[in-house]
mmCIF file of C-alpha atoms in Angstrom:
data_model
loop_
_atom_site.group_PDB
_atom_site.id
_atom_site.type_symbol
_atom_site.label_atom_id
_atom_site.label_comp_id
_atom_site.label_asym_id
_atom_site.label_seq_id
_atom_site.Cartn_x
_atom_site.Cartn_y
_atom_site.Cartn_z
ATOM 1 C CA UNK A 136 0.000 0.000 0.000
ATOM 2 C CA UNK A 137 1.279 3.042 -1.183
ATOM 3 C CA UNK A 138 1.153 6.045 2.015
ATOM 4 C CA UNK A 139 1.817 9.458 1.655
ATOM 5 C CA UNK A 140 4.432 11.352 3.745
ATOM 6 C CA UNK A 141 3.274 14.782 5.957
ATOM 7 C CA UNK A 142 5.255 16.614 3.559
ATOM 8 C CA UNK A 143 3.396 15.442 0.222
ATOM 9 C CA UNK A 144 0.654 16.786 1.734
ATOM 10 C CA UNK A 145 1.654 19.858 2.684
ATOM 11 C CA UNK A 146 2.985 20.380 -0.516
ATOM 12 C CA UNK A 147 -0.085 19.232 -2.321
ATOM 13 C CA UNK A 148 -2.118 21.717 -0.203
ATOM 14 C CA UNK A 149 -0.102 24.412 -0.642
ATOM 15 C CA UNK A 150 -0.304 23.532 -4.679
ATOM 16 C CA UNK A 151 -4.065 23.715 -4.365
ATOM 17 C CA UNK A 152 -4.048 26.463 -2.164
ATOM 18 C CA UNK A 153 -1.983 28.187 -5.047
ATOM 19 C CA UNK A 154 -4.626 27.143 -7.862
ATOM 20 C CA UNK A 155 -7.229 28.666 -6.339
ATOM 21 C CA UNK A 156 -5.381 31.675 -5.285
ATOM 22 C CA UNK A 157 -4.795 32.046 -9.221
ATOM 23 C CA UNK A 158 -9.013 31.797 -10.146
ATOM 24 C CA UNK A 159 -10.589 34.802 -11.348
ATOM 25 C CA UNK A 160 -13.559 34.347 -8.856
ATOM 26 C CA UNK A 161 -11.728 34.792 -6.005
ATOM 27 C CA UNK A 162 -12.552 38.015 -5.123
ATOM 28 C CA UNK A 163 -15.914 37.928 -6.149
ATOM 29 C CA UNK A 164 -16.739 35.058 -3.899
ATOM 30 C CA UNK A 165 -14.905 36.507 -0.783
ATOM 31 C CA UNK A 166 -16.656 39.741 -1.226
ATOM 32 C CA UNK A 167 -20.009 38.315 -2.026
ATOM 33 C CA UNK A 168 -19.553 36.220 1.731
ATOM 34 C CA UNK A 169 -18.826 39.803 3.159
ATOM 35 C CA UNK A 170 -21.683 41.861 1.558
ATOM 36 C CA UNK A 171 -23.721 39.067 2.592
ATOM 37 C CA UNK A 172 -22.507 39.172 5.939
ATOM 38 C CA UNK A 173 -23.113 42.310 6.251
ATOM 39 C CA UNK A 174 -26.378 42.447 4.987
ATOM 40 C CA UNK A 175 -27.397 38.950 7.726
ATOM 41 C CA UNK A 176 -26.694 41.811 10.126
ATOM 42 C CA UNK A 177 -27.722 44.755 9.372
ATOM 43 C CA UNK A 178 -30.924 44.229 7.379
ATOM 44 C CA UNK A 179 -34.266 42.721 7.678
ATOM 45 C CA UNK A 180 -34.388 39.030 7.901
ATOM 46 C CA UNK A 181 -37.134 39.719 5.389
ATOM 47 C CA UNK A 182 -34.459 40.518 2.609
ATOM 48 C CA UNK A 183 -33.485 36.733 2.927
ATOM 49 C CA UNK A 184 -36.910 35.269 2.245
ATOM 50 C CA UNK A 185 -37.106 33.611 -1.243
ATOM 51 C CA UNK A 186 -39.428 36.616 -2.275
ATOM 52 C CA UNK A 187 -36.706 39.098 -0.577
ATOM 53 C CA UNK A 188 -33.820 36.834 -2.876
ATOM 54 C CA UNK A 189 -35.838 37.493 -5.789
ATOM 55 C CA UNK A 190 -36.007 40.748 -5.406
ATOM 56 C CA UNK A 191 -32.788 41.992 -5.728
ATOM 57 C CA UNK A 192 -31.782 38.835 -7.910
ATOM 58 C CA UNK A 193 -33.723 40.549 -10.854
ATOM 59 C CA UNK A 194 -31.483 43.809 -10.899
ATOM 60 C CA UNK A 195 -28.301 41.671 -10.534
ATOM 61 C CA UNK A 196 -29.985 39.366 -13.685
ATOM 62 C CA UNK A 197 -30.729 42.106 -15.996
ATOM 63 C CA UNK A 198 -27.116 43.752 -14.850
ATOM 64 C CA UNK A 199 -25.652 40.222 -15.387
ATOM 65 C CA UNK A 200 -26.387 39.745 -18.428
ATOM 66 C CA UNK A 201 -24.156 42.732 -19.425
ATOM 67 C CA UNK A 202 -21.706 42.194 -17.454
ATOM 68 C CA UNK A 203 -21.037 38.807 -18.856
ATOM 69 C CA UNK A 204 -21.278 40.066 -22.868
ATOM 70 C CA UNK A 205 -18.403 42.663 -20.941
ATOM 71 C CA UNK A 206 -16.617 40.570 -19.357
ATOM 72 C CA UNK A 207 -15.990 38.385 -22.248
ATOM 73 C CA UNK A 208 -14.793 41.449 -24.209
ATOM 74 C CA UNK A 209 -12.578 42.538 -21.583
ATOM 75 C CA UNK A 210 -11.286 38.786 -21.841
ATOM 76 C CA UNK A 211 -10.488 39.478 -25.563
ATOM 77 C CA UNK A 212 -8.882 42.470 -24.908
ATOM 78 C CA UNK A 213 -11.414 45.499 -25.470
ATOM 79 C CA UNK A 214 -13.904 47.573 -23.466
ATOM 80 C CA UNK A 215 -17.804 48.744 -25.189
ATOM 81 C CA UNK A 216 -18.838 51.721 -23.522
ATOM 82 C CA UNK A 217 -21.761 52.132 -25.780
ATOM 83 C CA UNK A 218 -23.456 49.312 -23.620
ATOM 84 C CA UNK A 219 -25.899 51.725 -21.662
ATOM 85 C CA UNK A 220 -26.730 53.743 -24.565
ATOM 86 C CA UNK A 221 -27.120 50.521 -26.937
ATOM 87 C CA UNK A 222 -29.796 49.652 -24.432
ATOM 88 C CA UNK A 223 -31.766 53.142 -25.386
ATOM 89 C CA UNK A 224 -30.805 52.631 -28.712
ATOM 90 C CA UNK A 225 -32.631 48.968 -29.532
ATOM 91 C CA UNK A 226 -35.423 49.680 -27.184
ATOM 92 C CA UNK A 227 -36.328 52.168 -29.580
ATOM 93 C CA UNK A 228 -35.709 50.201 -32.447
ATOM 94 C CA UNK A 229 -38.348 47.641 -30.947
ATOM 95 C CA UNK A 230 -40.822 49.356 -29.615
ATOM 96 C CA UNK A 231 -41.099 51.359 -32.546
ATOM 97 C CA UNK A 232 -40.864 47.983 -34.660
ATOM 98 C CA UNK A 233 -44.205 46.937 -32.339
ATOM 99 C CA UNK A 234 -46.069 50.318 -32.070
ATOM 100 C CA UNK A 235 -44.990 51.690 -35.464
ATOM 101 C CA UNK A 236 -44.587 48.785 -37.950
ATOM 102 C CA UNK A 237 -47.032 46.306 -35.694
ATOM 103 C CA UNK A 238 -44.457 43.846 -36.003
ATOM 104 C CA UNK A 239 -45.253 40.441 -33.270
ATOM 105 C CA UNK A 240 -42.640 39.830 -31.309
ATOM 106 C CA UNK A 241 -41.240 36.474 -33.004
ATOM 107 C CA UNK A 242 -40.591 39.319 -35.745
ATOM 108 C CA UNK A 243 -39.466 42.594 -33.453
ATOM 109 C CA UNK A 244 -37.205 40.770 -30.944
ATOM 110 C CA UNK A 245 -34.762 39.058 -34.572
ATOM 111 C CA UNK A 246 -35.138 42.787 -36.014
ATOM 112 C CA UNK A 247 -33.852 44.462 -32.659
ATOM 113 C CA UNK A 248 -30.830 41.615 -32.202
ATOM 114 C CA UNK A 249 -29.494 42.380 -36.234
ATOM 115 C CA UNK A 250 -29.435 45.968 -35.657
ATOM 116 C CA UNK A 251 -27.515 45.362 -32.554
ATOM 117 C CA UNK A 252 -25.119 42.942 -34.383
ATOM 118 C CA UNK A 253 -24.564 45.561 -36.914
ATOM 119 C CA UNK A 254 -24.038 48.230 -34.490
ATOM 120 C CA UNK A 255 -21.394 46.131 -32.483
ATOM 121 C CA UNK A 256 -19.781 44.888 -36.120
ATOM 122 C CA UNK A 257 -19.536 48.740 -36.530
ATOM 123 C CA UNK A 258 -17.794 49.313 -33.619
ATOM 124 C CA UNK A 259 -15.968 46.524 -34.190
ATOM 125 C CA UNK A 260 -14.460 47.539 -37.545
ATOM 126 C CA UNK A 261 -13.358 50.907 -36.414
ATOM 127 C CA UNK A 262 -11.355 49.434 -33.992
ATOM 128 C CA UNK A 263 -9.929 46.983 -35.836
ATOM 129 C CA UNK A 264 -9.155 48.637 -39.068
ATOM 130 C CA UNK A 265 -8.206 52.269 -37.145
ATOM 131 C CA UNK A 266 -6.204 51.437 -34.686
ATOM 132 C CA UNK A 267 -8.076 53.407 -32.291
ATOM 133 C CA UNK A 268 -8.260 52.249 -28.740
ATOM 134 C CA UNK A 269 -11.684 50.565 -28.248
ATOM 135 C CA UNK A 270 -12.350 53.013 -25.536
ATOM 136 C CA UNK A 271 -12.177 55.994 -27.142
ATOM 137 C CA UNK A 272 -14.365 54.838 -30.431
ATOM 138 C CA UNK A 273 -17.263 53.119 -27.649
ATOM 139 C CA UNK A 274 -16.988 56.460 -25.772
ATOM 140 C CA UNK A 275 -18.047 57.975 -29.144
ATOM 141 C CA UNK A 276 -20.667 55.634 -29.709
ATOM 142 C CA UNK A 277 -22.094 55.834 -26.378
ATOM 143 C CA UNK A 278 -22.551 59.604 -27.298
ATOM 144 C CA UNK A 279 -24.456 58.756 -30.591
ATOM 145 C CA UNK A 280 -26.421 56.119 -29.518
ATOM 146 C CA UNK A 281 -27.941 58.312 -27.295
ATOM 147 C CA UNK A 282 -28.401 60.963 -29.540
ATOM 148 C CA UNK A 283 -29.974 58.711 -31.832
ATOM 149 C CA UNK A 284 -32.314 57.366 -29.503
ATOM 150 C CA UNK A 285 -33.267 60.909 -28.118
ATOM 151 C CA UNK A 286 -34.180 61.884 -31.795
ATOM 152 C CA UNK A 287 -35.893 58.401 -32.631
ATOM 153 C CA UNK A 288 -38.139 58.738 -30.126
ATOM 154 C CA UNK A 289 -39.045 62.355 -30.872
ATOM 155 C CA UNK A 290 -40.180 61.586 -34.449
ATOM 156 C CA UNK A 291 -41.668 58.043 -33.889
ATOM 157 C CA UNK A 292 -43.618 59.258 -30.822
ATOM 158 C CA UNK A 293 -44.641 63.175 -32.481
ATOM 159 C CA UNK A 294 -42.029 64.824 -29.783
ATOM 160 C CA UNK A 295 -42.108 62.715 -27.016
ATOM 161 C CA UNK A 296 -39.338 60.970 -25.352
ATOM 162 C CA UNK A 297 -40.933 58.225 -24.130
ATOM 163 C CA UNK A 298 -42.641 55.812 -25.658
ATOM 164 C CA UNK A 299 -45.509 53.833 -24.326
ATOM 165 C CA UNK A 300 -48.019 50.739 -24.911
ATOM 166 C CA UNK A 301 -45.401 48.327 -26.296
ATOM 167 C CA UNK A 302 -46.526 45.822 -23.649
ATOM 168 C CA UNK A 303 -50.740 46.462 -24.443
ATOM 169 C CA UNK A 304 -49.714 45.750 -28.026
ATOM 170 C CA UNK A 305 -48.402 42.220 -27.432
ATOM 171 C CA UNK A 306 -50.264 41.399 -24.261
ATOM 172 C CA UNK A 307 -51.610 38.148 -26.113
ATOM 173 C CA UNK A 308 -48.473 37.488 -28.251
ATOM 174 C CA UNK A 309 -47.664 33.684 -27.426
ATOM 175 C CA UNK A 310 -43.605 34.951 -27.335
ATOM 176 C CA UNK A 311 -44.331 37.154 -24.431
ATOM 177 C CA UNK A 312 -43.654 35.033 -21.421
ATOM 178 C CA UNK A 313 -40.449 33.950 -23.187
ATOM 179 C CA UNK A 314 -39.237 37.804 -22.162
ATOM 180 C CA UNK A 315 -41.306 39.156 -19.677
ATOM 181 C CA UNK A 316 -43.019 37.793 -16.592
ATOM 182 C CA UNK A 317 -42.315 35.205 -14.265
ATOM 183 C CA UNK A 318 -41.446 31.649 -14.884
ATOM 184 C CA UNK A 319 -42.736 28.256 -13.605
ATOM 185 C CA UNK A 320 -46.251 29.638 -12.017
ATOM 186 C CA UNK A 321 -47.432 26.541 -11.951
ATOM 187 C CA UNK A 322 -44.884 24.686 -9.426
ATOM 188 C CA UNK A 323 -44.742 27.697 -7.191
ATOM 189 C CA UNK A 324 -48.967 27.804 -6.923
ATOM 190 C CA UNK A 325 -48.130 24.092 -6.414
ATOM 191 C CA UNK A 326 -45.453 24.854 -3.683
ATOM 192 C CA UNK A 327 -47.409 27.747 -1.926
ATOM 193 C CA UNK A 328 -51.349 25.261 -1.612
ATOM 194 C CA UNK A 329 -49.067 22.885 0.503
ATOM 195 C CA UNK A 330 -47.474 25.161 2.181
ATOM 196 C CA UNK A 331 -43.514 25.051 0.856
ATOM 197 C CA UNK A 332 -43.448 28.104 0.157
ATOM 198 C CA UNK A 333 -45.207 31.517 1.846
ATOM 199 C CA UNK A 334 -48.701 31.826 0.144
ATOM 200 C CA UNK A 335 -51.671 34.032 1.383
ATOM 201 C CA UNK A 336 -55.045 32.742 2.775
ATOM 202 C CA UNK A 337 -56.555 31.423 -0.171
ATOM 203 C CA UNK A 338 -53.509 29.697 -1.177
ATOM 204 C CA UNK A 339 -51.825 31.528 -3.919
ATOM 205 C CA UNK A 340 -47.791 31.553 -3.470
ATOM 206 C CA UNK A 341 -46.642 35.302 -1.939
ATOM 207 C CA UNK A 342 -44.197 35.055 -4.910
ATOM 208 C CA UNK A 343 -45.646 33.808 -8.522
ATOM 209 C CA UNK A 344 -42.388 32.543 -9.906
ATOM 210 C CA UNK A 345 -39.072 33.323 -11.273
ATOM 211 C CA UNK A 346 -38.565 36.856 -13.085
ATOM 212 C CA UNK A 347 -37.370 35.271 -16.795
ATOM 213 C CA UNK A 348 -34.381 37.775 -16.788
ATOM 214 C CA UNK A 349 -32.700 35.113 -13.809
ATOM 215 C CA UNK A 350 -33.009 32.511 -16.156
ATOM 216 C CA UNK A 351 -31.533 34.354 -19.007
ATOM 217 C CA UNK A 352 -28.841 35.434 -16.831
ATOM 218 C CA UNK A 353 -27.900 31.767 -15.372
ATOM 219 C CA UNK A 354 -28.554 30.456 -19.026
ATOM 220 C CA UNK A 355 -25.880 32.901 -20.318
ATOM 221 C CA UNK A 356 -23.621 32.392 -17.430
ATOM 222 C CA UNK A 357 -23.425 28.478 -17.811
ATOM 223 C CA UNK A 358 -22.963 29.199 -21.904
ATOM 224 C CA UNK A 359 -20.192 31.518 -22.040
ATOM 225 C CA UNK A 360 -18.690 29.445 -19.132
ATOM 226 C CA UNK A 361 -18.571 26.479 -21.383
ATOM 227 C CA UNK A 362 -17.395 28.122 -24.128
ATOM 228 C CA UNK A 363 -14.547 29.510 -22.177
ATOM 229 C CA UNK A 364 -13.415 26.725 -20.320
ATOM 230 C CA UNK A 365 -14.815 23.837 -22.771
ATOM 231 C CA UNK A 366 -14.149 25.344 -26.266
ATOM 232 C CA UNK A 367 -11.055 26.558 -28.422
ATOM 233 C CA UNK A 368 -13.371 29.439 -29.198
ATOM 234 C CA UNK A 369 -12.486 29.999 -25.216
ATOM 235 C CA UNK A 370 -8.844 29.340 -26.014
ATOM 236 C CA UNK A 371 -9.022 32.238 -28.927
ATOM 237 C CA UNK A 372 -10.764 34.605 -26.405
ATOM 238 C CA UNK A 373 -8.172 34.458 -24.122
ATOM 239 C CA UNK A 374 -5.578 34.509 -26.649
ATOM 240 C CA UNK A 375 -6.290 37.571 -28.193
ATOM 241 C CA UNK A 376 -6.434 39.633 -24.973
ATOM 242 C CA UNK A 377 -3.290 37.940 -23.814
ATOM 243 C CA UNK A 378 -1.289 38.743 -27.056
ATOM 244 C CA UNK A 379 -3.144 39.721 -29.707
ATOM 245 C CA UNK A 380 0.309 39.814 -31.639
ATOM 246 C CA UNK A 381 1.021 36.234 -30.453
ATOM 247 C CA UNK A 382 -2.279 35.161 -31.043
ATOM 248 C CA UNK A 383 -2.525 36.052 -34.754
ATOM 249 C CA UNK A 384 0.943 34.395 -35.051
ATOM 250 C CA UNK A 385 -0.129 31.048 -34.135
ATOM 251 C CA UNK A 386 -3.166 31.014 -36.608
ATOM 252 C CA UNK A 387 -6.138 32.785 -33.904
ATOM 253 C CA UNK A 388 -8.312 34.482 -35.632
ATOM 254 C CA UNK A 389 -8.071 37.400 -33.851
ATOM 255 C CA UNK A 390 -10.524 39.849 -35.952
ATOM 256 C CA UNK A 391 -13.076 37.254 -35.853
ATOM 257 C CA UNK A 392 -12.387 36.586 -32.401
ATOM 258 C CA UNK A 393 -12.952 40.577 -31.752
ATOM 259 C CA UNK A 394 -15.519 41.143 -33.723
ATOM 260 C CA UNK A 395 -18.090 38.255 -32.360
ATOM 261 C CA UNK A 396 -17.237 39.774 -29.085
ATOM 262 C CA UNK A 397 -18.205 43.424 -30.051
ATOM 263 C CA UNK A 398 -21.537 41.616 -31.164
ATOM 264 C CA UNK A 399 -22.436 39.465 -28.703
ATOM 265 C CA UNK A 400 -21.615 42.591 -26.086
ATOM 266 C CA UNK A 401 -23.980 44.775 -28.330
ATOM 267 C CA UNK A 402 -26.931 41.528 -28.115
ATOM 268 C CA UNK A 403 -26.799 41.205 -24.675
ATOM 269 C CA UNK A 404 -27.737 45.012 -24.471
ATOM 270 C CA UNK A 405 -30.308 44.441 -26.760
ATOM 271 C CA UNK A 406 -31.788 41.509 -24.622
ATOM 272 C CA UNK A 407 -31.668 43.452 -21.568
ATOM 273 C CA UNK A 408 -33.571 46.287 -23.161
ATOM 274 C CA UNK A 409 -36.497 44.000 -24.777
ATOM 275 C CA UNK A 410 -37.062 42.379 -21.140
ATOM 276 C CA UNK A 411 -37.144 45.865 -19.650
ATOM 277 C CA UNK A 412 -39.253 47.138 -22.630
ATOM 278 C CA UNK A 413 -41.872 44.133 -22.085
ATOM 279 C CA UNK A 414 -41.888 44.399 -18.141
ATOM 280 C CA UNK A 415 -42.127 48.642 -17.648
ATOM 281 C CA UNK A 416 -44.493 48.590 -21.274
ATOM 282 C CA UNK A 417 -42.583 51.527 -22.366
ATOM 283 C CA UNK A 418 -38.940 53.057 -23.364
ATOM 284 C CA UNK A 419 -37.470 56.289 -22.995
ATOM 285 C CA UNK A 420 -33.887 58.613 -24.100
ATOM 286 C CA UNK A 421 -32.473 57.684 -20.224
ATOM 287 C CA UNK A 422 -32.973 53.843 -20.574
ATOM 288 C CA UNK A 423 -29.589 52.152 -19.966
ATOM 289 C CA UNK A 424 -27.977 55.265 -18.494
ATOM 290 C CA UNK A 425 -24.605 54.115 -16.616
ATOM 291 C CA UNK A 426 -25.137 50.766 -17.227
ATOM 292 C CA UNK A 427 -21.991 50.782 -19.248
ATOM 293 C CA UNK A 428 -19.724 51.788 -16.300
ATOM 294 C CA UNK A 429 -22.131 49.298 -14.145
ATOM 295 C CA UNK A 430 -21.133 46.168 -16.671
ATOM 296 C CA UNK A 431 -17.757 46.766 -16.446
ATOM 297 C CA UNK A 432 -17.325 47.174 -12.829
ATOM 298 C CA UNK A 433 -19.339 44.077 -12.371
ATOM 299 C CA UNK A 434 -17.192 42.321 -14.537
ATOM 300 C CA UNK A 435 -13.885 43.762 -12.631
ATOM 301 C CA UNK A 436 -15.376 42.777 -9.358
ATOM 302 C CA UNK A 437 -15.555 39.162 -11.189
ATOM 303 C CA UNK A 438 -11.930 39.094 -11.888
ATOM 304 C CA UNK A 439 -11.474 40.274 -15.554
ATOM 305 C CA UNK A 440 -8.198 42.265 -15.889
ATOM 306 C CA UNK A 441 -8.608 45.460 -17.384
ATOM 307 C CA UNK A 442 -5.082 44.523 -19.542
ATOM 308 C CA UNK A 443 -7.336 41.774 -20.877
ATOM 309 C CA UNK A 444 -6.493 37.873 -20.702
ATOM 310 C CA UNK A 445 -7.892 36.997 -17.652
ATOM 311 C CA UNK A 446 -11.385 36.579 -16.373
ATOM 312 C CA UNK A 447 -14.280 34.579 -15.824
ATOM 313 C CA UNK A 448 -17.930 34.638 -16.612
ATOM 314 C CA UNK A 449 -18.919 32.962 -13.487
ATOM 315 C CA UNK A 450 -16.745 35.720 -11.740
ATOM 316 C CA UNK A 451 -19.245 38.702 -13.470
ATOM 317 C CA UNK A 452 -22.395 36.695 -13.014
ATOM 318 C CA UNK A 453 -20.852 36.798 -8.791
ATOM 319 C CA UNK A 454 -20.080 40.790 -9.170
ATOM 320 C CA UNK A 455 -23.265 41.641 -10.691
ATOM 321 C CA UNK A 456 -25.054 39.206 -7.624
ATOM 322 C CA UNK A 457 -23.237 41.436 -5.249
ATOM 323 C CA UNK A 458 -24.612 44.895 -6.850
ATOM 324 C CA UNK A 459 -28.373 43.479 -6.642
ATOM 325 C CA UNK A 460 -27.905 42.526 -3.102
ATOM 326 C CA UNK A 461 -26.360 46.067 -2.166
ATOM 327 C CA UNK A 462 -28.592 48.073 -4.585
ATOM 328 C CA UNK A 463 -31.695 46.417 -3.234
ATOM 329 C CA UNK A 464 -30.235 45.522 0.392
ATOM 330 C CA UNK A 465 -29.648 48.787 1.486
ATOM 331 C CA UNK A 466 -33.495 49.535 1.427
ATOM 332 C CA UNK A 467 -33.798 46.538 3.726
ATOM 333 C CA UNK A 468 -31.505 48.634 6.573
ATOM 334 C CA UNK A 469 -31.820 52.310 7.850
ATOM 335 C CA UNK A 470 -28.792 53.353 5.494
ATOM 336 C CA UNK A 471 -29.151 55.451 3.383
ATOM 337 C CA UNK A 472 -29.493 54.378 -0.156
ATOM 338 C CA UNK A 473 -27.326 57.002 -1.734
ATOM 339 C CA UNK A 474 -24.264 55.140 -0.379
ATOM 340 C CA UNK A 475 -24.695 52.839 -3.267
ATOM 341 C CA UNK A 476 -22.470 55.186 -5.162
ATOM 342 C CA UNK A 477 -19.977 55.033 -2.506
ATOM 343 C CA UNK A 478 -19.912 51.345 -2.690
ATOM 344 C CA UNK A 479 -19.723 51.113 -6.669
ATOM 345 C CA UNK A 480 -16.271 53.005 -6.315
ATOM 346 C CA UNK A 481 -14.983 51.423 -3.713
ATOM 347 C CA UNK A 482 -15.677 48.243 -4.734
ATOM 348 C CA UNK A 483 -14.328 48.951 -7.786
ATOM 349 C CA UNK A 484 -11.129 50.519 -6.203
ATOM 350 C CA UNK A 485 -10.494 47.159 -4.059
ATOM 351 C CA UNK A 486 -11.031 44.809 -7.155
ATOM 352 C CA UNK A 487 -8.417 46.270 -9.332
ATOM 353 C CA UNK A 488 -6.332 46.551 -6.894
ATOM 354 C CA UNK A 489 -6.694 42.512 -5.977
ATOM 355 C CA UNK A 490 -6.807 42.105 -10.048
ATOM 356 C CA UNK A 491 -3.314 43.557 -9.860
ATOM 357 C CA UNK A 492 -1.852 41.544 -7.428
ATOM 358 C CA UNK A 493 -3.614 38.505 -8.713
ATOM 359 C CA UNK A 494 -1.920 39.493 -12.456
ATOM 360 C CA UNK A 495 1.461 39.584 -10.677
ATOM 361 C CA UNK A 496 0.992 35.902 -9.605
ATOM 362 C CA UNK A 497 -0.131 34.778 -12.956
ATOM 363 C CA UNK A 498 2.604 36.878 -15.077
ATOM 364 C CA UNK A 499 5.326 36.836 -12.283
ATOM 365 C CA UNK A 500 5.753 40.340 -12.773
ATOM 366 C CA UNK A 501 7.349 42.160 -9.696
#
């Protein structure tokens, strides 16, 4: 029988110790325990009820699903900071394509997505054929986007910035709960007549089901997760923000690489803005606004390396869980809610700064 000496396990500790120190999601899983920590203490026990959990899961879905089309990006080497406005942008583009061209959905929602693709292509090509850092060309986007979206609505509305009864338009569209509403009704009425779950006298469930934006989010997150980890698409992601030079030397399509990412970054905006759309039945010139800067934090908190190379998508899916619970928690305590700014910064301060020591270990930089 073969035994194992005090030292070999020590030294296979320490090795796994030294893995882990290395994962992406580090951070966002020690400051997730914290936040929630804090929140155990300070907060209503009420905010920890599965209606509570659902409550500030739906901001941290709808933020996710950014943050992961971001994160990926970031992965590949490049930043969008047209996100927010994109969001303004397509949610024009379909309500108008409902309340204007009385498009149904199974029509609107493949319309919005290709005018996002073409949008991100766009940005994609002026990056990659200019030169230009991706920054400044999204900053410029960001600018037009809204601007477009400010003068869409104006003419499609007859001067109006807002633009409303998208939802009453497709109420009975059979595509509808697919985007909006709340998912598996039936098992939680199920759940709340015997008793599982909180219900009210006449036994209907307190909550109805699951907002469909959490299952887009965890759908996405267990996706680009594969693909990252599972793929050589994932190898070529990580490639390109690593050394783009290197990459395009050992036969990575880097381009491609960079442009799929500008698209599927511009998509996931769209998304979020056709569930928002369908759930507040209207759109406005402010939808979006600082969601950009939002993404990308969330995707920082995650682990993604603003040098590109280095991330995860399970990391942004934890940074944009720890947003939700602070955005929504604070409301749940007798703090007051404007310290949410104070928190995005400093959260944001603390991650790079771990990013950086993290991409010291990786590199071996000194």
């Amino acid at each position: 029988m073969v035994t194992t000496s005090p030292i070999d396990e020590r030294l296979k500790r320490a090795s796994l110790l030294a893995r882990l120190m290395k994962r992406p999601e580090l951070g966002a899983l020690a400051g997730l325990v914290l936040v929630t920590a804090f929140f155990a203490a300070t907060a209503d026990p009420v905010m920890f009820s599965l209606s509570g959990v659902l409550n500030f899961l739906s901001p941290a879905a709808q933020l996710g699903i950014l943050a992961i089309g971001a994160g990926l990006l970031m992965i590949g080497g490049e930043f969008d900071l047209s996100i927010g406005s994109m969001i303004a942008f397509t949610g024009l583009i379909f309500g108008s394509a409902i309340t204007v061209l009385g498009l149904p959905l199974i029509l609107a929602v493949p319309l919005t997505m290709a005018v996002a693709a073409m949008m991100g292509f766009i940005n994609a090509q002026i990056v990659i054929r200019s030169g230009l850092p991706s920054f400044i060309v999204t900053l410029g986007s960001l600018f037009i986007l809204r601007g477009l979206s400010l003068v869409g609505l104006k003419w499609a509305t007859g001067g109006s910035t807002q633009m409303r009864g998208i939802r009453d338009a497709v109420s009975s569209d059979w595509l509808l709960p697919v985007f909006s509403g709340d998912a598996f009704q039936g098992l939680f009425r199920w759940l709340g007549t015997r008793g599982m779950i909180a219900a009210f006298p006449n036994g209907e469930p307190t909550v109805k089901g699951i907002p469909v934006e959490i299952i887009w989010f965890l759908a996405m997150t267990l996706a680009a997760t594969w693909v990252l980890l599972s793929t050589p698409v994932g190898n070529w992601i990580f490639a390109s923000g690593g050394d783009k030079n290197a990459a395009t030397n050992s036969g990575v399509p880097v381009r491609k690489v960079k442009t799929s990412l500008f698209i599927l970054t511009a998509c996931c905006a769209a998304l979020v803005a056709i569930i928002t759309v369908l759930d507040a039945g209207s759109t406005d010139a402010r939808r979006g606004f600082q969601k950009e800067f939002e993404s990308i934090i969330a995707a920082v908190i995650g682990g993604c390396l603003l040098t590109g190379g280095y991330g995860s998508a399970i990391g942004a899916f934890l940074g944009a869980i720890i947003f939700g619970m602070v955005m929504i928690g604070l409301t749940y305590t007798k703090i007051d809610g404007d310290w949410y700014q104070v928190f995005l910064g400093g959260m944001l301060l603390i991650a790079v700064l771990f990013n950086n020591v993290i991409r010291k270990r990786v590199t071996g930089e000194r």
